[in-house]
Structures are given as C-alpha cells and as structure tokens.
Coordinates of C-alpha atoms in Angstrom, one line a residue:
Chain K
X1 CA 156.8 116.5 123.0
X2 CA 153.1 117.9 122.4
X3 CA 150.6 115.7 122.8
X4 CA 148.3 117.3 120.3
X5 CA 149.3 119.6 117.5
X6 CA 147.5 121.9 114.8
X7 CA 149.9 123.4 111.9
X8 CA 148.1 126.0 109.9
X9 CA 144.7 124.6 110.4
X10 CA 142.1 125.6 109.1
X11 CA 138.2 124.8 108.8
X12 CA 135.6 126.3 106.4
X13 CA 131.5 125.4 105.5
X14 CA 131.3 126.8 102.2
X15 CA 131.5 130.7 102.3
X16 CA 131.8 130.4 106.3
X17 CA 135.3 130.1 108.2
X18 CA 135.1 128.4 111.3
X19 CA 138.6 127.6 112.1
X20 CA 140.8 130.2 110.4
X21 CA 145.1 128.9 110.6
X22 CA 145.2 128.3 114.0
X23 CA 148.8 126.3 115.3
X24 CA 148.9 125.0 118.6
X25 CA 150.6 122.8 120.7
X26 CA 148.8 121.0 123.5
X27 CA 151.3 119.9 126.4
X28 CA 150.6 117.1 129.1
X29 CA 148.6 118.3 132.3
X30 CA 145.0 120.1 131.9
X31 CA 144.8 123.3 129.2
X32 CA 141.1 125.0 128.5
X33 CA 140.1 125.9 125.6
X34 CA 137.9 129.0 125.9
X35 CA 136.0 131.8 124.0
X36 CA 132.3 132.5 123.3
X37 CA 130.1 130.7 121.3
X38 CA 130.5 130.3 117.5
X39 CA 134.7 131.1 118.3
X40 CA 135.4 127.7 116.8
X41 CA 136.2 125.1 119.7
X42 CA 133.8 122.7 119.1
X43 CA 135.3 122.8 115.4
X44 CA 138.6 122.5 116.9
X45 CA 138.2 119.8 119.5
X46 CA 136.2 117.8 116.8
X47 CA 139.5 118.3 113.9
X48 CA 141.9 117.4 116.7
X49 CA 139.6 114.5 118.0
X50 CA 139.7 113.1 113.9
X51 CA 135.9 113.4 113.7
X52 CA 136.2 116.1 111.4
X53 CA 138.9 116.7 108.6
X54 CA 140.7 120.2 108.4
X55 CA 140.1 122.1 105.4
X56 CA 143.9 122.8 105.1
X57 CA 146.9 122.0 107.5
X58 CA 148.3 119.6 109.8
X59 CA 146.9 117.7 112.9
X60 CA 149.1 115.2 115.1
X61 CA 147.7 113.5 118.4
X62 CA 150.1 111.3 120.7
X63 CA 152.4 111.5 117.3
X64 CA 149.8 110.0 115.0
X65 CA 148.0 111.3 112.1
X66 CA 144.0 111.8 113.7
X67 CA 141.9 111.9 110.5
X68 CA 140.9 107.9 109.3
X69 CA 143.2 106.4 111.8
X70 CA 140.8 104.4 114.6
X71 CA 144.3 102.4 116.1
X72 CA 144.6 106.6 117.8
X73 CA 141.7 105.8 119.9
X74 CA 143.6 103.4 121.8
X75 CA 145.5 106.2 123.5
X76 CA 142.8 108.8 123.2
X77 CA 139.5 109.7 124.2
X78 CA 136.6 112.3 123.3
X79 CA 133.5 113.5 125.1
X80 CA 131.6 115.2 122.5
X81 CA 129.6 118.8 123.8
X82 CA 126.2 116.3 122.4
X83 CA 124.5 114.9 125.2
X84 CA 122.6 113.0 123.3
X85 CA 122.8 108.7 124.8
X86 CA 121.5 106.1 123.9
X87 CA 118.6 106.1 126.8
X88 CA 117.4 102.8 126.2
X89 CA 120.9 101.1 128.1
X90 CA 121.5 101.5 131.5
X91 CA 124.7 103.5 132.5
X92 CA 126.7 100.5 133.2
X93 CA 125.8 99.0 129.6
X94 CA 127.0 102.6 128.1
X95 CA 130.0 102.3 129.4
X96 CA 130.7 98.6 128.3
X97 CA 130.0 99.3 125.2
X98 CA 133.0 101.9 124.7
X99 CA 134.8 99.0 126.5
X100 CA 134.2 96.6 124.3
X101 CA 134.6 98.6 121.1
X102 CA 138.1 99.4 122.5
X103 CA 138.8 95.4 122.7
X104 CA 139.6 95.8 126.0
X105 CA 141.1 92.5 127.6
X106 CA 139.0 93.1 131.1
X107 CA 135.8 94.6 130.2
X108 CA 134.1 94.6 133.7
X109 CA 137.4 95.7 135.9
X110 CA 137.9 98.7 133.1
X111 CA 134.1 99.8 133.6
X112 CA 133.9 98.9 137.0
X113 CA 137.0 101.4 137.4
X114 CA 135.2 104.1 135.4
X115 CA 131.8 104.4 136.9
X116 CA 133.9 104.3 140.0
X117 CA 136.1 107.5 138.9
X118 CA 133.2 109.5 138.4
X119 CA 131.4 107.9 141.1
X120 CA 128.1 106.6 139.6
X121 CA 128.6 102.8 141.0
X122 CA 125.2 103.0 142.7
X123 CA 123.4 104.6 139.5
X124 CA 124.7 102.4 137.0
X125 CA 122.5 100.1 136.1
X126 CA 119.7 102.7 136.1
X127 CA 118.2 103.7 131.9
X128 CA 120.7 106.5 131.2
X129 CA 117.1 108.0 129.9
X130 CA 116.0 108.3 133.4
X131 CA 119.3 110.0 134.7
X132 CA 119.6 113.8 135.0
X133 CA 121.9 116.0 133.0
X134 CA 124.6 115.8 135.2
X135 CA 124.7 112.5 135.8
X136 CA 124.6 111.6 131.7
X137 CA 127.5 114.1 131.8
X138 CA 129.4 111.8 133.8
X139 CA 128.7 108.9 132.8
X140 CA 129.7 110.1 129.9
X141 CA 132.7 110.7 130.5
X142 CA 133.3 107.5 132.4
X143 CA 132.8 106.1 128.6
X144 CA 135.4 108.6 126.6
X145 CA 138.2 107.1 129.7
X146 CA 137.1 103.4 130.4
X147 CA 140.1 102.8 127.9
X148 CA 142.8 104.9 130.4
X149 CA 143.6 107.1 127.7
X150 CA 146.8 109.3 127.5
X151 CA 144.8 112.5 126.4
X152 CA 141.5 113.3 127.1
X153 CA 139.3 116.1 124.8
X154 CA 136.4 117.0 126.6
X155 CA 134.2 119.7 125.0
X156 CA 131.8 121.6 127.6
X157 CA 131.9 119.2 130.0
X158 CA 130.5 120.8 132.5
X159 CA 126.9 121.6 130.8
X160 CA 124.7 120.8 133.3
X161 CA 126.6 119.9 136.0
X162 CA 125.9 121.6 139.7
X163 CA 128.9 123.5 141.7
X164 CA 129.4 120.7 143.6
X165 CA 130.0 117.8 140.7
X166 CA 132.1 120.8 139.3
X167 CA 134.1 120.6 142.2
X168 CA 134.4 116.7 142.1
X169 CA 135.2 117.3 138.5
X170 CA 137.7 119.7 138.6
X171 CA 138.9 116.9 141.5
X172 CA 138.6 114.5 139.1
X173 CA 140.6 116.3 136.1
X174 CA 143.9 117.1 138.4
X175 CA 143.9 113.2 139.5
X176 CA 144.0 112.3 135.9
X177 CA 146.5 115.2 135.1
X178 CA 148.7 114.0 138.1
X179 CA 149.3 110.6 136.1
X180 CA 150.8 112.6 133.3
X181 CA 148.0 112.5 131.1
X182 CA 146.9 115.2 128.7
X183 CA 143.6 117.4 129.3
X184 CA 141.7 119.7 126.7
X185 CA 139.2 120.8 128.0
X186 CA 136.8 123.4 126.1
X187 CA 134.2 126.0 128.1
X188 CA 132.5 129.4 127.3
X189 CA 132.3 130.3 130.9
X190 CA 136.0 131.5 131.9
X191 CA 135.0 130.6 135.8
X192 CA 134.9 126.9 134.4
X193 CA 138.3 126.3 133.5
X194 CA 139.9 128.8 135.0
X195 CA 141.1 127.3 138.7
X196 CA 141.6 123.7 137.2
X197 CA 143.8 124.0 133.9
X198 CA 147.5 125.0 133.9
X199 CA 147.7 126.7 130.6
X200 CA 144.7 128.1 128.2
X201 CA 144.1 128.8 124.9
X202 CA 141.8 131.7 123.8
X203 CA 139.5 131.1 120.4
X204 CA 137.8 134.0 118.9
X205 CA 136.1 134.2 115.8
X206 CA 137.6 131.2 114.5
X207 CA 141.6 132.4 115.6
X208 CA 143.7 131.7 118.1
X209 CA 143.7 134.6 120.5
X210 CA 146.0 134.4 123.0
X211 CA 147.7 131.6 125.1
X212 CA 150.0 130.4 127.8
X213 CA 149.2 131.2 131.5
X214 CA 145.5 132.1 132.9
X215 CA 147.1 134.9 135.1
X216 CA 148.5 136.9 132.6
X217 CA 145.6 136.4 130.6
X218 CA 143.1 137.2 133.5
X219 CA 144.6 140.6 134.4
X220 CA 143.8 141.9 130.8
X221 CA 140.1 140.2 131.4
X222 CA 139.5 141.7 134.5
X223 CA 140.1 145.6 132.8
X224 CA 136.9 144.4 131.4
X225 CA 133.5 144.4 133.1
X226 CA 131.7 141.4 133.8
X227 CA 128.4 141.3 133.2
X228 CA 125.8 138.8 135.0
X229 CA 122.2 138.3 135.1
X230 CA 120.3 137.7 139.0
X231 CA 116.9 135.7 139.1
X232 CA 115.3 136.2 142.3
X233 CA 112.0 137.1 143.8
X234 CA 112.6 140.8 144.0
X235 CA 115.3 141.9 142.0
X236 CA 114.6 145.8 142.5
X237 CA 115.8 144.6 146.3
X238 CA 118.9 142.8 145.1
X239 CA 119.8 145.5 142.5
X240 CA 120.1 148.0 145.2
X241 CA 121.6 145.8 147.7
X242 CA 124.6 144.9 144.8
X243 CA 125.1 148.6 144.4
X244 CA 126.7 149.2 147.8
X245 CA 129.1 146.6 147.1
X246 CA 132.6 147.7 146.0
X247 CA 133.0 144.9 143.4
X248 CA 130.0 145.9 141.3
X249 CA 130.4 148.9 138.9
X250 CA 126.7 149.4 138.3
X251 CA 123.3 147.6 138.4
X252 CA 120.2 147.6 135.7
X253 CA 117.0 146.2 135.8
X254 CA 116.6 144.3 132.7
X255 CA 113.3 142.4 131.9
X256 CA 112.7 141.5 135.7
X257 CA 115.9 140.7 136.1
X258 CA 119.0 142.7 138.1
X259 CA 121.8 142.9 135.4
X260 CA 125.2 143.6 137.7
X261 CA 128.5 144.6 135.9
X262 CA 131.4 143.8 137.5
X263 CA 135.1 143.7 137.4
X264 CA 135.6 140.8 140.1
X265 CA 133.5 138.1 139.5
X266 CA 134.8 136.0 142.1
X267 CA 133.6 138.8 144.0
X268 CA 130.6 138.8 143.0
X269 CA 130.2 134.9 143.3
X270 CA 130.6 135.1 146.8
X271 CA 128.4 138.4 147.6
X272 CA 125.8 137.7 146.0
X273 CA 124.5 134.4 147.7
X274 CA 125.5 136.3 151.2
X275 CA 123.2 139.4 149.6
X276 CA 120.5 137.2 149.4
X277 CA 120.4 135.4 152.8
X278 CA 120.8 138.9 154.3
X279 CA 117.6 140.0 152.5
X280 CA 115.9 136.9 153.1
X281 CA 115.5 136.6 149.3
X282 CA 115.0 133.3 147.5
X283 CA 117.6 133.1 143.8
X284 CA 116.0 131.6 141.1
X285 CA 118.8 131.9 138.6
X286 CA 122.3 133.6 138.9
X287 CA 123.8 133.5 134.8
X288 CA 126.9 135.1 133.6
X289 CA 126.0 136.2 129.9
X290 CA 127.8 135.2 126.8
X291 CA 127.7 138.9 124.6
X292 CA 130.0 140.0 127.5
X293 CA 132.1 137.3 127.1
X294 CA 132.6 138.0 123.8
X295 CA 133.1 141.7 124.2
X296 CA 135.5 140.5 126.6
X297 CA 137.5 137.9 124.5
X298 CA 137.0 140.8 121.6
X299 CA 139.1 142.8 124.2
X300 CA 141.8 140.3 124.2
X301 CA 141.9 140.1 120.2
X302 CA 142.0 143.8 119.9
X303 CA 144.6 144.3 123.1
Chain V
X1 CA 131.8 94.3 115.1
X2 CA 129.6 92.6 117.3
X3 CA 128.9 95.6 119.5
X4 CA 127.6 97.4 116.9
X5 CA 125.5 94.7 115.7
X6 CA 123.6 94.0 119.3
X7 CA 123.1 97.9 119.5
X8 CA 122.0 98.8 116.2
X9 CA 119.8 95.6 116.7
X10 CA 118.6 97.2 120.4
X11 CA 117.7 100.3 118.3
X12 CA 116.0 99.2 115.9
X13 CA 113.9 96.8 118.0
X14 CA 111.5 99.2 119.2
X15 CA 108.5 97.8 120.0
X16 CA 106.1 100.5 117.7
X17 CA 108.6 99.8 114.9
X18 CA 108.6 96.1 115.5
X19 CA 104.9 95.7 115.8
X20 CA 104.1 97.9 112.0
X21 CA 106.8 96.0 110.1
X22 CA 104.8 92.5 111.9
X23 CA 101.3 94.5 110.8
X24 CA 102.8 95.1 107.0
X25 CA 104.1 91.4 106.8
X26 CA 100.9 90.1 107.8
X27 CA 99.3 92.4 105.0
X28 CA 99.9 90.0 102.1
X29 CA 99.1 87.0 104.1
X30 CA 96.0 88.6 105.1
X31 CA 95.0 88.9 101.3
X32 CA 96.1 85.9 100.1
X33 CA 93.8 83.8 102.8
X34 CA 90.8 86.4 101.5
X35 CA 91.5 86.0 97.9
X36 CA 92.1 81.9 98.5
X37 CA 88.9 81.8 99.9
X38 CA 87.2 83.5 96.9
X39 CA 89.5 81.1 93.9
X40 CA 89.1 77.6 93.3
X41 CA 92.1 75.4 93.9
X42 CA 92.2 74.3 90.2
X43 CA 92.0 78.3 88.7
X44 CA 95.5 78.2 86.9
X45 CA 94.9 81.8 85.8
X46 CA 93.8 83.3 89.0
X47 CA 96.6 81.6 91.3
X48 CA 99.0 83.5 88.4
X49 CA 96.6 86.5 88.8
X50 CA 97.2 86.8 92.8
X51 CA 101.0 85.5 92.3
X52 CA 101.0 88.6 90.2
X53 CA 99.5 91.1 92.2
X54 CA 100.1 89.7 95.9
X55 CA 103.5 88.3 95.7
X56 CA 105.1 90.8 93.2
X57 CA 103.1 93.7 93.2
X58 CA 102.3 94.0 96.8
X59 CA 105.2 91.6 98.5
X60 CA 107.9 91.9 96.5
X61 CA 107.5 95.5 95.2
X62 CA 106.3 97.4 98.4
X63 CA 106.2 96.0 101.8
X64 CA 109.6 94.2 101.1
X65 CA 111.3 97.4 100.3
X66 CA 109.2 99.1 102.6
X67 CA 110.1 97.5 106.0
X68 CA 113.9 97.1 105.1
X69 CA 113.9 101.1 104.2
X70 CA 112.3 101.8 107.5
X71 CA 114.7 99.6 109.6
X72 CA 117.7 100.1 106.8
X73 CA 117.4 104.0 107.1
X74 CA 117.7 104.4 110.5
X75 CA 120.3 102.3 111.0
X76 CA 122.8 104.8 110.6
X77 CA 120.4 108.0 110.1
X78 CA 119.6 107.7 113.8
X79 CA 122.8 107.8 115.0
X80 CA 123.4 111.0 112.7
X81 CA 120.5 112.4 113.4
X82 CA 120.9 112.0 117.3
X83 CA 124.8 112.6 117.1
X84 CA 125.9 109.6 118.4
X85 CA 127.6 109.0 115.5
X86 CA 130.7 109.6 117.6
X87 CA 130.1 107.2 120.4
X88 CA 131.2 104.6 117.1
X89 CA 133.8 106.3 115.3
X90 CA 135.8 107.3 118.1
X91 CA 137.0 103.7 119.2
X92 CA 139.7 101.7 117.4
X93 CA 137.4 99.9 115.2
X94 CA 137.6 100.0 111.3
X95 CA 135.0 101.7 109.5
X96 CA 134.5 98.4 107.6
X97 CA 133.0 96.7 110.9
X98 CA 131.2 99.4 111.9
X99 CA 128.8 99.7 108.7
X100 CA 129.1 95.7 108.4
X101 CA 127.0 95.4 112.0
X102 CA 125.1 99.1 110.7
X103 CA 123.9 96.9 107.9
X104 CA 123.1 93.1 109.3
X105 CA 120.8 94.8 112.2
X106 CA 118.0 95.7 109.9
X107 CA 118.7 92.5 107.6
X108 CA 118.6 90.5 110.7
X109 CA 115.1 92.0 111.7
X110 CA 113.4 92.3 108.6
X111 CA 114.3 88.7 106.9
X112 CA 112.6 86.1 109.4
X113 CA 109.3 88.2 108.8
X114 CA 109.6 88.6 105.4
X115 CA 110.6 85.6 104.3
X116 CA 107.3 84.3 106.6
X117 CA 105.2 86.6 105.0
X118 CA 106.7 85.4 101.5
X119 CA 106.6 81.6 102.3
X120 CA 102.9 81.8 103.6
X121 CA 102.0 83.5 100.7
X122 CA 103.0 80.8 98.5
X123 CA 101.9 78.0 100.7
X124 CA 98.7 79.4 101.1
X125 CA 98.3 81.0 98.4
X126 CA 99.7 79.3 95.1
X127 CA 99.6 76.1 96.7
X128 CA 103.8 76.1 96.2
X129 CA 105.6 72.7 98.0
X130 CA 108.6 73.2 100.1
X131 CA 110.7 73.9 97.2
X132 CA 109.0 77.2 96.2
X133 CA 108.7 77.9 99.8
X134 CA 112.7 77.7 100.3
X135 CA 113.0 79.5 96.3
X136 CA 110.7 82.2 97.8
X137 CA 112.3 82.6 100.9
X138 CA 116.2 82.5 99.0
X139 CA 115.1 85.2 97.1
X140 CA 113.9 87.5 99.8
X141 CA 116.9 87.2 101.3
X142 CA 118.7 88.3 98.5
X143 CA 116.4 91.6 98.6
X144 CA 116.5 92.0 101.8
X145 CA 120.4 92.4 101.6
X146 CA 120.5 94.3 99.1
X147 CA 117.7 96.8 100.2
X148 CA 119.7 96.8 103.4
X149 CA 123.0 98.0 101.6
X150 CA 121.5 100.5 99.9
X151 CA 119.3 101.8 102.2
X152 CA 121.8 101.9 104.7
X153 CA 123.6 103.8 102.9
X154 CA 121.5 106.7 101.7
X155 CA 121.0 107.1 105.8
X156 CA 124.6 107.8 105.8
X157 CA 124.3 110.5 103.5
X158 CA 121.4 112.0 103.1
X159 CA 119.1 113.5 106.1
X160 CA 116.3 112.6 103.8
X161 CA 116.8 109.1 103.1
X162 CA 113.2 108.0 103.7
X163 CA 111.9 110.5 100.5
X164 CA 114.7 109.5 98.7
X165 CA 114.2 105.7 98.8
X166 CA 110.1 106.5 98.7
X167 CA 110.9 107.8 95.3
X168 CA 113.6 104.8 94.5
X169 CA 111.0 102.4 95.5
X170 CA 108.1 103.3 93.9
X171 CA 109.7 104.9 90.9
X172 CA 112.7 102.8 89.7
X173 CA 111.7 99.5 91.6
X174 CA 107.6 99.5 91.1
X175 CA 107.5 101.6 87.9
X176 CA 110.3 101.9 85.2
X177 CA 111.9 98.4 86.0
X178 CA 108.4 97.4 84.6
X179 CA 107.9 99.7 81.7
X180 CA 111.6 99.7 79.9
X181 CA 113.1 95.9 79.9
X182 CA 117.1 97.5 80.4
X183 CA 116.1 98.7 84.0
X184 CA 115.6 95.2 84.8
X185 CA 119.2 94.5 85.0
X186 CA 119.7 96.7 87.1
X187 CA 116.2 96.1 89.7
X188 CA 116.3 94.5 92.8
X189 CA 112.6 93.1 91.8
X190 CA 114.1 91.6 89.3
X191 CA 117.0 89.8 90.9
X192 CA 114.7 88.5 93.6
X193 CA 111.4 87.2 90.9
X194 CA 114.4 85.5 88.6
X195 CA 116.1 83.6 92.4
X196 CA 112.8 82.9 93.2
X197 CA 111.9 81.1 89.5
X198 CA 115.9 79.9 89.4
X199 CA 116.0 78.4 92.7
X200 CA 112.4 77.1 92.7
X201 CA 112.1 76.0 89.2
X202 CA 108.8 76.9 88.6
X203 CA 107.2 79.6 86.3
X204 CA 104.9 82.6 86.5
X205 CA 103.6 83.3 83.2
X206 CA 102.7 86.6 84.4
X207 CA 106.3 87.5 85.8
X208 CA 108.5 86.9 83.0
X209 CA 108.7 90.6 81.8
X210 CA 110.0 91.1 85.3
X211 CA 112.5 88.4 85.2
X212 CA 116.3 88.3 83.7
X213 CA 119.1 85.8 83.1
X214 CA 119.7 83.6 86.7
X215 CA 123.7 84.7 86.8
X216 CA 122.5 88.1 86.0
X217 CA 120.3 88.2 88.4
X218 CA 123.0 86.4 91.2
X219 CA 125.9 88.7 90.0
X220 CA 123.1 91.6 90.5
X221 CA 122.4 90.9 94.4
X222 CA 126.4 90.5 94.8
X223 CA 127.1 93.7 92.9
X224 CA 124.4 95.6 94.7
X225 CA 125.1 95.0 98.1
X226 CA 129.5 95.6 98.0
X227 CA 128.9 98.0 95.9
X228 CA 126.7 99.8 98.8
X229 CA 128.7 98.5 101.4
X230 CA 131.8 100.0 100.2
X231 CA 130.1 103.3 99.2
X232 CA 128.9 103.3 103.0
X233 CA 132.6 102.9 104.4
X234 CA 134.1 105.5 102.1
X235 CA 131.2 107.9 103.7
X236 CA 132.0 106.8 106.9
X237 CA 135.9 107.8 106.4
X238 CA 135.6 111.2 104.7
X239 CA 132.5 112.5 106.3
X240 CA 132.6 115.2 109.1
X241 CA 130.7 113.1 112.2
X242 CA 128.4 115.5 113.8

C-alpha cells in the first residue's frame, strides 16, 4: 500500500494554479520530488504534509485523511523548506520541544537518539541562533524524526548544507529507508536527489511530469545541456581550460563569470576542481543555474 | 498545551518588549503620585476627576489594551510571520490547545503588571481600601482576557493586526463606546468599569455613562473571550500554515 497518495489534486491562489490534478502514489523507501522553482513542490509537500488544504481532490498519508487530523503526526513528520527557528532555544531545547508536543513517553532518550542521528550531540545545547545554516538544517530535521516516524517529507533539505553533510545525509536517508520507512524528499538541483532516492517524481508548472526510475528519466535529461556558472579568480583561464575537456559543449564569459554547458555533469563535477588545482586557481563559487533546469524539465514535459 | 504555553511565554519575554510594557504600566502610576501631590485628600470632585481621566481614560482605555495588543498580537503573528507556524501544527496536538497556550502567554505577562499599575492607582490615587484594590484588579483581569482573545485572534488572521486593533482601540473602545450608550454592551471598557463598581461596590459619578448592567457586563467578558477563542481554532483548522 502507498504511504502517501494524491487523487486529482489540485491547488489554486485565486487566478494562479499551483498544483494543477496531479495523482501520485508515494511507496516506502526514499522518492525525490524534483523540478525548478515555482513547479509546485513546496505546494505539494505542504497538501500532503496537511498544512495546506487542496483546492479539489483527494490526499491520504499512512491511510489517514491529512487535512485537520493532528493523531497523523504520530506516524509522520515534516521539515518545512523555512529555516526559520526559534533562535532564542538551544538545539537540544528545539528538539524537546517537538518531543514533547508528540507526548512522547521518554522525552530525553527520543532526543537524545535524534541529535545523535544527525550527529549534533556536542552542538546541542548551543542557541540554534548562533548555529550555521547547515547545522539548523539538521537539527532540524532531528525535530520532524524525534517521534520515529513512518514517512518523512523533507522539502529542500539540503539548502545550505556542504558536500560533505550531503553525504552524511544522503547516509542518513538510506539508514532510515533501510527500516522500511517512507522518504519524500523535494530538491531543484537534480544532482541532490539523484544518487540517494529509488524512484522520482518530476513537477513542472504545477503537473506531474514524469515518474518512476531516475535512469530512465536521466537519459532523456542528459540529451539536454547542462548549464553551470564558475566563480574563480580568473575565469578567462578556467573558460579556456573547460573548453579542451570533452564533457563541456561550449564555454561563455558571462558577467565575470565562465558559463560552461555541458551534457555530463558528473563530468564536470569532477573536472572542474582538478582544472583548478592544475591552474593553481582559487574557486569562489561553482552553481548549477535554475533557467536550465527548467528548460531541461520543459524538455521532459514536451518529450 | 503546556509546551506552547512556556514558548509562546519564552517569546514574548523579550527583554525590550518586557521593559516598555513595565515603562507604560508605570505611566499611570507616575501621574497619579504627580496629580496626588497637587489634590487635597478631601477633594471629592478631583479624586472623581483623576478616577476619570487616569484610571479610565488613560488605564483602562489605552495602556491596558495597549500592552495586551502588543503581547496578544504576536502571540500567533510571530509565528506566521516567521513561519514557524508549522513547528506547532504539525504534531498531534488539537488546535484547541494550541491557541489555548497562544492565548494565556500574553494574559499571563500582561495581568500581574497591569493589575499593579491598576491597584496603585487606586491606592494612591483615590485613596481605594483593599476592596477596590481586589474590584480593580478583578476587572482588569477580565480585560485582559478578553483583549487577549481578541487580539490573538486578529494575529491569526490578519498580517496587520497591530493597525487593525490601533483602530479597534481607539475607535470602538476609546470613542463610540463613549458617544452612543448601545456600543456599551458590546465594550470591553465597559465590562471592566461595571466589574470594577460590581465587585468593589463603590461609585464613580463620572463613569456611569461608561458602565452597564453587572450580568451584562459578566456574560460580556464570557461571551467575548470563547467567542474569540473559538474563532481562533476554526482559523487555525482551515487556514493554509505558511
């Protein structure tokens, strides 16, 4: 049985559709929810997480009716894309507080187990004000599963976080998959999701684009360049260095910036760090860019 | 409940907000000692004078309402404001406990200095015994509840509850509840001036065009705050949480 399901849902402000009669089925293990910015996942995530109420349809979690029913947050949990906290309470106090709200019978074992999990024990009793993004990230999320849910909706979870806490997320996700629990778990970046979930859904302009497995999906993304945006301290240098590389297609300069399209980001990932030790150049900022994103997820809609 | 309660009480404890709601109770205590010291203990019609101006027109109808909107409509505008909203509505908690503590925090902070600003005034001022102290501080109370409903409320649902309850302040509560009798029934001012006379079984000369029936006035300060509190939870249940 689905864990989470959406029957002809749909989600309008006024004149503006941002959810148009999407139906999906979310299955235990880790799925990501992807497509550009304004596609409608945060919309979505927020519908299936009961926060917000469809416009029409249906929406089931863990067999239950979402929308004004709190008893569903026993088995489920939410991290909201907001990173807003309450700064004033240390981490550890954060986290009780979700504990204690759950009426959980052993509030400091269950928080003591979550700040574990995401591996903040030695932060915890710091002001979440003083923490850095990433760290609020986590702890956050050590507060939407201090209650051991059974499906977990994260939305952009990984805003903010460096490649290595991705990788002790992504760590982190399949441990809590491996226990049969559910996984949504929303990004704009395709690179995010795409070696940790088992199955994906595609949003675009408000629809459900395509679904099912990442490969199938990838090899229709990939006909598609990929464009990303370099930061370093002489780009002109970079830009030509990029241009021998098989992987990249072509290089621009764009506003002091090298602007590299490319059909293999993975590629690319790896190249361009190596690029830039070679040149004994120092990377400020290496960005994928959303409007190809969306040309690419455009692709997929049209295809 | 209680969760919500210690936070929204952490919230709203800052020490800036704290110390101006402590500066606007010590307003009318402050004016009371300076007019005492100007009015003779056996004035009858100046001590109704300053009851008048200092304990309805600047206690009861400003800084009373004042300092519970400012606590009142943060309470829950914060929280939608910030977006944290969620961190609340996504536990297994009904949405009846949740405004309950929303609404008790700013109650809970405003009473004790408003009821000693109120208290003092009389003491000081109108040379009241302990029975128009406790008559005085019943009625306050009331207001303070019931300007904590409300005002809790209209955080919920507007993102400009402070102009709002500005203009509900100064126009219904300071302005028409004095000019047209009817309002009256339905003015917090009035509810807390008849308590205060009810309960304390004195008279104001001066005050009775504010005041209404006692029951009225009881059944008013009951009506008032489930009224809100229930408008509050149905918000809570069919809004969109940010």
């Amino acid at each position: 049985m689905a864990s989470i399901s959406l029957r002809s849902v749909s989600k309008w402000y006024g004149n503006v559709v941002a959810v148009n009669d999407v139906s999906l089925d979310v299955e235990p293990g880790i799925t990501g929810l992807l497509g550009p910015n304004g596609a409608g996942k945060t919309t979505a995530l927020h519908m299936m997480a009961g926060l917000a109420a469809p416009s029409e349809g249906e929406i089931e979690a863990l067999g239950q009716p979402v929308r004004d029913n709190p008893e569903v947050y026993r088995r489920l949990g939410m991290m909201s894309e907001h990173e807003a906290v309450y700064p004033f309470y240390s981490g550890r106090k954060f986290v009780e507080l979700a504990a204690r709200l759950h009426g959980l019978p052993d509030v400091g074992a269950a928080v003591d187990r979550a700040i574990r999990y995401v591996g903040l024990s030695d932060a915890q009793d710091r002001a979440l004000g003083t923490y850095s993004r990433g760290m609020r990230q986590r702890m956050r999320l050590a507060a939407a599963m201090v209650h051991d849910p059974e499906a977990l909706l994260l939305d952009e979870p990984l805003n903010g976080t460096d490649p290595r806490q991705r990788i002790e997320f992504h760590d982190m996700m399949r441990r809590i998959a491996s226990e049969g629990r559910t996984i949504l778990i929303s990004s704009h970046i395709l690179e995010e999701v795409e070696t940790v979930a088992d199955r994906h859904l595609l949003m675009v302009s408000g629809k459900l684009a395509a679904s099912g497995d990442f490969r199938a999906i990838r090899e229709k993304l990939d006909e598609q360049p990929y464009k990303v945006r370099i930061l370093c301290d002489d780009p002109r240098a970079m830009a030509a260095a990029l241009m021998r590389l098989d992987t990249v297609e072509s290089v621009s300069m764009d506003d002091g910036a090298a602007l590299v399209l490319s059909r293999n980001v993975a590629a690319l990932q790896r190249a361009v760090p190596v690029t830039a030790r070679d040149l004994g150049l120092r990377l400020t900022r290496v960005e994928p860019l959303d409007e190809s994103l969306e040309s690419v997820f455009s692709y997929v809609v049209e295809g | 409940m209680l969760p919500i309660f210690e936070l929204s009480l952490r919230q709203l404890s800052g020490k800036w907000r704290v110390a101006i709601i402590i500066l606007a109770a010590a307003i009318p205590i402050a004016t009371t000692a300076a007019a005492r010291a100007t009015v003779g203990t056996n004035d009858g019609e100046n001590l109704d004078a300053m009851a008048r101006v200092i304990l309805d027109g600047m206690l009861l109808a400003a800084v009373l309402p004042i300092v519970t909107m400012t606590l009142a409509t943060a309470s829950f505008g914060n929280e939608v404001e910030d977006r944290t909203l969620g961190y609340l509505t996504l536990n297994p908690v009904s949405r009846w406990a949740i405004v309950l503590g929303k609404m008790l925090a700013p109650a809970v902070i405003a009473a004790p200095l408003l009821v000693v600003s109120g208290v003092a005034v009389v003491m000081v001022g109108l040379d009241g015994g302990v029975q128009t102290a406790a008559a005085v501080g019943v009625g306050i109370l009331a207001g303070v509840a019931a300007y904590s409903a409300i005002f809790a409320w209209l955080g919920l649902v507007s993102s400009h509850a402070i102009g709002f309850a500005l203009m509900y302040v100064f126009l219904w509560e300071g302005t028409l509840s004095s000019l047209l009798s009817g309002i009256r029934y339905l003015s917090v001012r009035a509810y807390i001036l008849t308590l205060m006379e009810g309960v304390g079984g004195w008279r104001l000369d001066s005050l009775q065009d504010l005041t209404i029936e006692l029951p009225a006035a009881i059944g008013g300060v009951i009506l008032v705050c489930a009224a809100f509190y229930w408008l509050a939870v149905r918000r809570l249940r069919r809004m969109d949480v940010p």
